[in-house]
DNA sequence: CCGGTCACCTGAGTGC
DNA sequence: TGCACTCAGGTGACCG
């Protein structure tokens, strides 16, 4: 579910709530969500103080005392909620972390795709290597971004969704950025001219910044720590608007499948470059 | 290296 | 109401 702006919003809220606090108990209800094993997670995390909360791509990393790490990926429907545990597990809540005063962080995940890892320092270093998390769009200069695309023969949509190349973009913001820059989602990445690549990078940054200001997009499930959704869905110009009129040219917005995902684009504003026409068109 | 399909799950929306 | 079918913000395995 969540992409960079949603995860960033959650991380900022988590910082306010849990940094400097000590974890009193951890309860795991659905064991398979803890990929490093529920018992080990409980052992590593119980009694630790939260030193920092960071985002690495779409991962949330809790830095704990004694060089321990709690890592969470929310996948499609993972949520963190701030509340308390009074003996009853709310629907789809699978992990509860309690702090002093009974305040608790609840991990909720309807589809159960998300997961948690409890790691020690050396394992954390190994995990960072194995995940090959690409640079954050905010860490790249326009020239570096253009350089990333230069030798990629895959379609631009697939390249932008590949977290090893650049981390944080998902289906919504990918479609929004390609529309804003006027790039066809099926265009081979290496055929995008330098100037256009720079414009794409600029649009990615603009859109992500604005989405963070709006606390993300809520189309279905996403909510922040307080259980409230974001507002950026009201600013979507292309995502979820297939069949409707393009806000720029008035044409009809198309929907295709690209990189296995529902993909929205304007055939007029995003003309095909290096995209072979389907037979019979 | 590249793309396509399925799998992991539970639900919401739609049309009959 | 009920049923069948599609789709969903992510990603990893597998296949050609």
mmCIF file of N, CA and C in Angstrom, chain A residues 41-138:
data_model
loop_
_atom_site.group_PDB
_atom_site.id
_atom_site.type_symbol
_atom_site.label_atom_id
_atom_site.label_comp_id
_atom_site.label_asym_id
_atom_site.label_seq_id
_atom_site.Cartn_x
_atom_site.Cartn_y
_atom_site.Cartn_z
ATOM 1 N N UNK A 41 12.544 -12.202 18.082
ATOM 2 C CA UNK A 41 12.184 -10.779 18.043
ATOM 3 C C UNK A 41 11.852 -10.284 19.448
ATOM 4 N N UNK A 42 11.057 -11.054 20.155
ATOM 5 C CA UNK A 42 10.665 -10.667 21.512
ATOM 6 C C UNK A 42 11.901 -10.533 22.394
ATOM 7 N N UNK A 43 12.833 -11.478 22.263
ATOM 8 C CA UNK A 43 14.041 -11.454 23.076
ATOM 9 C C UNK A 43 14.909 -10.230 22.765
ATOM 10 N N UNK A 44 15.036 -9.905 21.471
ATOM 11 C CA UNK A 44 15.907 -8.789 21.082
ATOM 12 C C UNK A 44 15.344 -7.429 21.469
ATOM 13 N N UNK A 45 14.030 -7.327 21.413
ATOM 14 C CA UNK A 45 13.403 -6.004 21.479
ATOM 15 C C UNK A 45 12.912 -5.636 22.885
ATOM 16 N N UNK A 46 12.517 -6.626 23.644
ATOM 17 C CA UNK A 46 11.972 -6.340 24.965
ATOM 18 C C UNK A 46 13.008 -5.640 25.852
ATOM 19 N N UNK A 47 12.605 -4.529 26.440
ATOM 20 C CA UNK A 47 13.493 -3.787 27.335
ATOM 21 C C UNK A 47 14.373 -2.774 26.635
ATOM 22 N N UNK A 48 14.382 -2.796 25.295
ATOM 23 C CA UNK A 48 15.255 -1.869 24.554
ATOM 24 C C UNK A 48 14.625 -0.485 24.473
ATOM 25 N N UNK A 49 15.527 0.510 24.337
ATOM 26 C CA UNK A 49 15.051 1.882 24.135
ATOM 27 C C UNK A 49 15.091 2.195 22.641
ATOM 28 N N UNK A 50 14.104 2.937 22.160
ATOM 29 C CA UNK A 50 14.097 3.341 20.752
ATOM 30 C C UNK A 50 14.975 4.575 20.610
ATOM 31 N N UNK A 51 16.062 4.453 19.848
ATOM 32 C CA UNK A 51 16.991 5.566 19.673
ATOM 33 C C UNK A 51 16.634 6.422 18.470
ATOM 34 N N UNK A 52 16.122 5.787 17.425
ATOM 35 C CA UNK A 52 15.804 6.526 16.195
ATOM 36 C C UNK A 52 14.844 5.712 15.336
ATOM 37 N N UNK A 53 14.112 6.401 14.479
ATOM 38 C CA UNK A 53 13.266 5.734 13.484
ATOM 39 C C UNK A 53 13.634 6.321 12.129
ATOM 40 N N UNK A 54 13.983 5.450 11.184
ATOM 41 C CA UNK A 54 14.426 5.906 9.875
ATOM 42 C C UNK A 54 13.631 5.221 8.776
ATOM 43 N N UNK A 55 13.662 5.832 7.613
ATOM 44 C CA UNK A 55 13.081 5.203 6.422
ATOM 45 C C UNK A 55 14.215 4.820 5.490
ATOM 46 N N UNK A 56 14.189 3.605 5.008
ATOM 47 C CA UNK A 56 15.139 3.148 3.981
ATOM 48 C C UNK A 56 14.291 2.648 2.827
ATOM 49 N N UNK A 57 14.121 3.480 1.799
ATOM 50 C CA UNK A 57 13.175 3.137 0.744
ATOM 51 C C UNK A 57 11.787 3.063 1.353
ATOM 52 N N UNK A 58 11.115 1.933 1.197
ATOM 53 C CA UNK A 58 9.789 1.778 1.809
ATOM 54 C C UNK A 58 9.867 1.012 3.129
ATOM 55 N N UNK A 59 11.073 0.725 3.605
ATOM 56 C CA UNK A 59 11.227 0.045 4.894
ATOM 57 C C UNK A 59 11.233 1.057 6.029
ATOM 58 N N UNK A 60 10.705 0.626 7.178
ATOM 59 C CA UNK A 60 10.811 1.413 8.402
ATOM 60 C C UNK A 60 11.828 0.703 9.298
ATOM 61 N N UNK A 61 12.835 1.460 9.750
ATOM 62 C CA UNK A 61 13.892 0.884 10.579
ATOM 63 C C UNK A 61 13.871 1.550 11.958
ATOM 64 N N UNK A 62 13.622 0.754 12.998
ATOM 65 C CA UNK A 62 13.726 1.242 14.377
ATOM 66 C C UNK A 62 15.121 0.885 14.865
ATOM 67 N N UNK A 63 15.900 1.920 15.206
ATOM 68 C CA UNK A 63 17.212 1.699 15.812
ATOM 69 C C UNK A 63 17.023 1.602 17.306
ATOM 70 N N UNK A 64 17.428 0.488 17.891
ATOM 71 C CA UNK A 64 17.222 0.280 19.323
ATOM 72 C C UNK A 64 18.551 0.273 20.059
ATOM 73 N N UNK A 65 18.471 0.406 21.372
ATOM 74 C CA UNK A 65 19.684 0.342 22.189
ATOM 75 C C UNK A 65 20.310 -1.049 22.051
ATOM 76 N N UNK A 66 21.576 -1.157 22.447
ATOM 77 C CA UNK A 66 22.339 -2.406 22.353
ATOM 78 C C UNK A 66 22.478 -2.858 20.902
ATOM 79 N N UNK A 67 22.445 -1.876 19.970
ATOM 80 C CA UNK A 67 22.660 -2.171 18.541
ATOM 81 C C UNK A 67 21.698 -3.229 18.014
ATOM 82 N N UNK A 68 20.460 -3.041 18.360
ATOM 83 C CA UNK A 68 19.439 -3.934 17.827
ATOM 84 C C UNK A 68 18.527 -3.169 16.896
ATOM 85 N N UNK A 69 17.928 -3.879 15.963
ATOM 86 C CA UNK A 69 17.115 -3.224 14.939
ATOM 87 C C UNK A 69 15.798 -3.956 14.745
ATOM 88 N N UNK A 70 14.743 -3.172 14.617
ATOM 89 C CA UNK A 70 13.440 -3.718 14.251
ATOM 90 C C UNK A 70 13.095 -3.121 12.894
ATOM 91 N N UNK A 71 12.899 -3.993 11.919
ATOM 92 C CA UNK A 71 12.637 -3.548 10.555
ATOM 93 C C UNK A 71 11.241 -3.986 10.145
ATOM 94 N N UNK A 72 10.510 -3.082 9.496
ATOM 95 C CA UNK A 72 9.137 -3.390 9.097
ATOM 96 C C UNK A 72 8.923 -2.961 7.651
ATOM 97 N N UNK A 73 8.321 -3.864 6.877
ATOM 98 C CA UNK A 73 7.838 -3.481 5.538
ATOM 99 C C UNK A 73 6.321 -3.626 5.551
ATOM 100 N N UNK A 74 5.637 -2.567 5.150
ATOM 101 C CA UNK A 74 4.169 -2.559 5.244
ATOM 102 C C UNK A 74 3.492 -3.205 4.041
ATOM 103 N N UNK A 75 4.271 -3.446 2.967
ATOM 104 C CA UNK A 75 3.696 -4.010 1.734
ATOM 105 C C UNK A 75 2.398 -3.296 1.365
ATOM 106 N N UNK A 76 1.295 -4.035 1.157
ATOM 107 C CA UNK A 76 0.088 -3.389 0.622
ATOM 108 C C UNK A 76 -0.816 -2.764 1.683
ATOM 109 N N UNK A 77 -1.007 -3.454 2.788
ATOM 110 C CA UNK A 77 -2.028 -2.985 3.741
ATOM 111 C C UNK A 77 -1.518 -2.872 5.175
ATOM 112 N N UNK A 78 -0.209 -2.856 5.354
ATOM 113 C CA UNK A 78 0.324 -2.725 6.707
ATOM 114 C C UNK A 78 0.060 -1.328 7.271
ATOM 115 N N UNK A 79 -0.265 -1.263 8.543
ATOM 116 C CA UNK A 79 -0.521 0.021 9.217
ATOM 117 C C UNK A 79 0.081 -0.012 10.619
ATOM 118 N N UNK A 80 0.499 1.163 11.098
ATOM 119 C CA UNK A 80 0.817 1.321 12.510
ATOM 120 C C UNK A 80 -0.257 2.199 13.128
ATOM 121 N N UNK A 81 -0.755 1.775 14.284
ATOM 122 C CA UNK A 81 -1.758 2.569 14.999
ATOM 123 C C UNK A 81 -1.278 2.768 16.424
ATOM 124 N N UNK A 82 -1.535 3.940 16.962
ATOM 125 C CA UNK A 82 -1.137 4.264 18.326
ATOM 126 C C UNK A 82 -2.353 4.113 19.219
ATOM 127 N N UNK A 83 -2.221 3.270 20.236
ATOM 128 C CA UNK A 83 -3.383 3.045 21.102
ATOM 129 C C UNK A 83 -2.949 2.327 22.366
ATOM 130 N N UNK A 84 -3.747 1.398 22.801
ATOM 131 C CA UNK A 84 -3.361 0.586 23.949
ATOM 132 C C UNK A 84 -3.963 -0.807 23.824
ATOM 133 N N UNK A 85 -3.377 -1.734 24.562
ATOM 134 C CA UNK A 85 -3.840 -3.119 24.518
ATOM 135 C C UNK A 85 -4.569 -3.427 25.824
ATOM 136 N N UNK A 86 -5.839 -3.797 25.695
ATOM 137 C CA UNK A 86 -6.607 -4.099 26.907
ATOM 138 C C UNK A 86 -7.105 -5.530 26.895
ATOM 139 N N UNK A 87 -6.298 -6.392 26.287
ATOM 140 C CA UNK A 87 -6.637 -7.810 26.287
ATOM 141 C C UNK A 87 -7.391 -8.282 25.064
ATOM 142 N N UNK A 88 -7.879 -7.359 24.272
ATOM 143 C CA UNK A 88 -8.622 -7.732 23.069
ATOM 144 C C UNK A 88 -7.801 -7.337 21.832
ATOM 145 N N UNK A 89 -7.636 -8.289 20.931
ATOM 146 C CA UNK A 89 -6.912 -7.995 19.683
ATOM 147 C C UNK A 89 -7.898 -7.458 18.659
ATOM 148 N N UNK A 90 -7.744 -6.203 18.238
ATOM 149 C CA UNK A 90 -8.636 -5.677 17.198
ATOM 150 C C UNK A 90 -8.438 -6.453 15.887
ATOM 151 N N UNK A 91 -9.398 -6.358 14.983
ATOM 152 C CA UNK A 91 -9.331 -7.044 13.693
ATOM 153 C C UNK A 91 -8.012 -6.759 12.992
ATOM 154 N N UNK A 92 -7.362 -7.807 12.509
ATOM 155 C CA UNK A 92 -6.165 -7.711 11.668
ATOM 156 C C UNK A 92 -4.956 -7.122 12.392
ATOM 157 N N UNK A 93 -5.021 -7.004 13.708
ATOM 158 C CA UNK A 93 -3.831 -6.573 14.448
ATOM 159 C C UNK A 93 -3.027 -7.819 14.796
ATOM 160 N N UNK A 94 -1.736 -7.824 14.421
ATOM 161 C CA UNK A 94 -0.932 -9.034 14.549
ATOM 162 C C UNK A 94 0.237 -8.903 15.519
ATOM 163 N N UNK A 95 0.683 -7.661 15.762
ATOM 164 C CA UNK A 95 1.795 -7.444 16.692
ATOM 165 C C UNK A 95 1.474 -6.210 17.529
ATOM 166 N N UNK A 96 1.713 -6.303 18.840
ATOM 167 C CA UNK A 96 1.499 -5.157 19.722
ATOM 168 C C UNK A 96 2.752 -4.919 20.548
ATOM 169 N N UNK A 97 3.266 -3.702 20.474
ATOM 170 C CA UNK A 97 4.460 -3.304 21.222
ATOM 171 C C UNK A 97 4.023 -2.298 22.274
ATOM 172 N N UNK A 98 4.232 -2.643 23.542
ATOM 173 C CA UNK A 98 3.777 -1.762 24.621
ATOM 174 C C UNK A 98 4.917 -0.972 25.233
ATOM 175 N N UNK A 99 4.609 0.298 25.502
ATOM 176 C CA UNK A 99 5.532 1.184 26.200
ATOM 177 C C UNK A 99 4.972 1.429 27.602
ATOM 178 N N UNK A 100 5.630 2.338 28.354
ATOM 179 C CA UNK A 100 5.133 2.602 29.693
ATOM 180 C C UNK A 100 3.764 3.291 29.622
ATOM 181 N N UNK A 101 3.038 3.302 30.690
ATOM 182 C CA UNK A 101 1.702 3.906 30.772
ATOM 183 C C UNK A 101 0.672 3.175 29.918
ATOM 184 N N UNK A 102 1.021 1.958 29.467
ATOM 185 C CA UNK A 102 0.053 1.183 28.690
ATOM 186 C C UNK A 102 -0.105 1.632 27.254
ATOM 187 N N UNK A 103 0.645 2.658 26.860
ATOM 188 C CA UNK A 103 0.545 3.091 25.467
ATOM 189 C C UNK A 103 1.215 2.062 24.565
ATOM 190 N N UNK A 104 0.634 1.862 23.390
ATOM 191 C CA UNK A 104 1.118 0.766 22.561
ATOM 192 C C UNK A 104 1.081 1.098 21.082
ATOM 193 N N UNK A 105 2.008 0.472 20.392
ATOM 194 C CA UNK A 105 2.075 0.572 18.941
ATOM 195 C C UNK A 105 1.497 -0.726 18.388
ATOM 196 N N UNK A 106 0.433 -0.606 17.573
ATOM 197 C CA UNK A 106 -0.234 -1.785 17.034
ATOM 198 C C UNK A 106 0.125 -1.945 15.564
ATOM 199 N N UNK A 107 0.557 -3.141 15.173
ATOM 200 C CA UNK A 107 0.785 -3.423 13.756
ATOM 201 C C UNK A 107 -0.436 -4.160 13.208
ATOM 202 N N UNK A 108 -1.086 -3.528 12.233
ATOM 203 C CA UNK A 108 -2.311 -4.069 11.656
ATOM 204 C C UNK A 108 -2.061 -4.316 10.176
ATOM 205 N N UNK A 109 -2.559 -5.426 9.649
ATOM 206 C CA UNK A 109 -2.283 -5.743 8.243
ATOM 207 C C UNK A 109 -3.318 -6.719 7.711
ATOM 208 N N UNK A 110 -4.289 -6.171 6.999
ATOM 209 C CA UNK A 110 -5.400 -6.981 6.517
ATOM 210 C C UNK A 110 -4.935 -8.136 5.634
ATOM 211 N N UNK A 111 -4.080 -7.832 4.681
ATOM 212 C CA UNK A 111 -3.693 -8.877 3.733
ATOM 213 C C UNK A 111 -2.478 -9.696 4.184
ATOM 214 N N UNK A 112 -1.866 -9.303 5.271
ATOM 215 C CA UNK A 112 -0.778 -10.088 5.861
ATOM 216 C C UNK A 112 0.422 -10.258 4.940
ATOM 217 N N UNK A 113 0.649 -9.275 4.037
ATOM 218 C CA UNK A 113 1.828 -9.340 3.170
ATOM 219 C C UNK A 113 3.037 -8.701 3.841
ATOM 220 N N UNK A 114 2.799 -7.769 4.726
ATOM 221 C CA UNK A 114 3.894 -7.063 5.385
ATOM 222 C C UNK A 114 4.641 -8.001 6.319
ATOM 223 N N UNK A 115 5.809 -7.548 6.795
ATOM 224 C CA UNK A 115 6.579 -8.407 7.681
ATOM 225 C C UNK A 115 7.505 -7.605 8.571
ATOM 226 N N UNK A 116 8.014 -8.275 9.607
ATOM 227 C CA UNK A 116 8.924 -7.660 10.569
ATOM 228 C C UNK A 116 10.189 -8.497 10.679
ATOM 229 N N UNK A 117 11.304 -7.828 11.004
ATOM 230 C CA UNK A 117 12.564 -8.508 11.243
ATOM 231 C C UNK A 117 13.162 -7.960 12.527
ATOM 232 N N UNK A 118 13.701 -8.839 13.348
ATOM 233 C CA UNK A 118 14.456 -8.406 14.523
ATOM 234 C C UNK A 118 15.911 -8.790 14.308
ATOM 235 N N UNK A 119 16.800 -7.797 14.271
ATOM 236 C CA UNK A 119 18.189 -8.079 13.897
ATOM 237 C C UNK A 119 19.189 -7.481 14.881
ATOM 238 N N UNK A 120 20.361 -8.139 14.962
ATOM 239 C CA UNK A 120 21.488 -7.565 15.688
ATOM 240 C C UNK A 120 22.374 -6.822 14.692
ATOM 241 N N UNK A 121 23.362 -6.077 15.209
ATOM 242 C CA UNK A 121 24.130 -5.155 14.367
ATOM 243 C C UNK A 121 24.686 -5.798 13.099
ATOM 244 N N UNK A 122 25.326 -6.957 13.258
ATOM 245 C CA UNK A 122 25.964 -7.548 12.087
ATOM 246 C C UNK A 122 24.928 -8.025 11.063
ATOM 247 N N UNK A 123 23.847 -8.562 11.574
ATOM 248 C CA UNK A 123 22.775 -9.005 10.673
ATOM 249 C C UNK A 123 22.164 -7.819 9.933
ATOM 250 N N UNK A 124 22.089 -6.693 10.612
ATOM 251 C CA UNK A 124 21.533 -5.486 9.987
ATOM 252 C C UNK A 124 22.399 -5.058 8.807
ATOM 253 N N UNK A 125 23.722 -5.089 8.996
ATOM 254 C CA UNK A 125 24.637 -4.733 7.918
ATOM 255 C C UNK A 125 24.462 -5.690 6.734
ATOM 256 N N UNK A 126 24.314 -6.969 7.040
ATOM 257 C CA UNK A 126 24.112 -7.962 5.974
ATOM 258 C C UNK A 126 22.785 -7.740 5.269
ATOM 259 N N UNK A 127 21.783 -7.417 6.057
ATOM 260 C CA UNK A 127 20.449 -7.190 5.472
ATOM 261 C C UNK A 127 20.482 -6.001 4.508
ATOM 262 N N UNK A 128 21.141 -4.918 4.916
ATOM 263 C CA UNK A 128 21.241 -3.739 4.045
ATOM 264 C C UNK A 128 21.866 -4.112 2.702
ATOM 265 N N UNK A 129 22.903 -4.949 2.765
ATOM 266 C CA UNK A 129 23.566 -5.375 1.525
ATOM 267 C C UNK A 129 22.627 -6.224 0.682
ATOM 268 N N UNK A 130 21.966 -7.169 1.321
ATOM 269 C CA UNK A 130 21.158 -8.124 0.557
ATOM 270 C C UNK A 130 19.949 -7.463 -0.091
ATOM 271 N N UNK A 131 19.426 -6.434 0.539
ATOM 272 C CA UNK A 131 18.246 -5.775 -0.038
ATOM 273 C C UNK A 131 18.597 -4.890 -1.226
ATOM 274 N N UNK A 132 19.834 -4.443 -1.314
ATOM 275 C CA UNK A 132 20.250 -3.564 -2.425
ATOM 276 C C UNK A 132 19.269 -2.408 -2.621
ATOM 277 N N UNK A 133 18.945 -1.720 -1.530
ATOM 278 C CA UNK A 133 18.001 -0.603 -1.635
ATOM 279 C C UNK A 133 18.663 0.550 -2.374
ATOM 280 N N UNK A 134 18.064 0.939 -3.491
ATOM 281 C CA UNK A 134 18.629 2.000 -4.315
ATOM 282 C C UNK A 134 18.522 3.350 -3.632
ATOM 283 N N UNK A 135 19.137 4.383 -4.244
ATOM 284 C CA UNK A 135 19.117 5.711 -3.632
ATOM 285 C C UNK A 135 17.713 6.299 -3.581
ATOM 286 N N UNK A 136 17.496 7.094 -2.566
ATOM 287 C CA UNK A 136 16.280 7.866 -2.436
ATOM 288 C C UNK A 136 16.270 8.917 -3.563
ATOM 289 N N UNK A 137 15.127 9.206 -4.179
ATOM 290 C CA UNK A 137 15.107 10.234 -5.224
ATOM 291 C C UNK A 137 15.668 11.566 -4.740
ATOM 292 N N UNK A 138 15.482 11.883 -3.461
ATOM 293 C CA UNK A 138 15.952 13.155 -2.897
ATOM 294 C C UNK A 138 17.468 13.212 -2.784
#
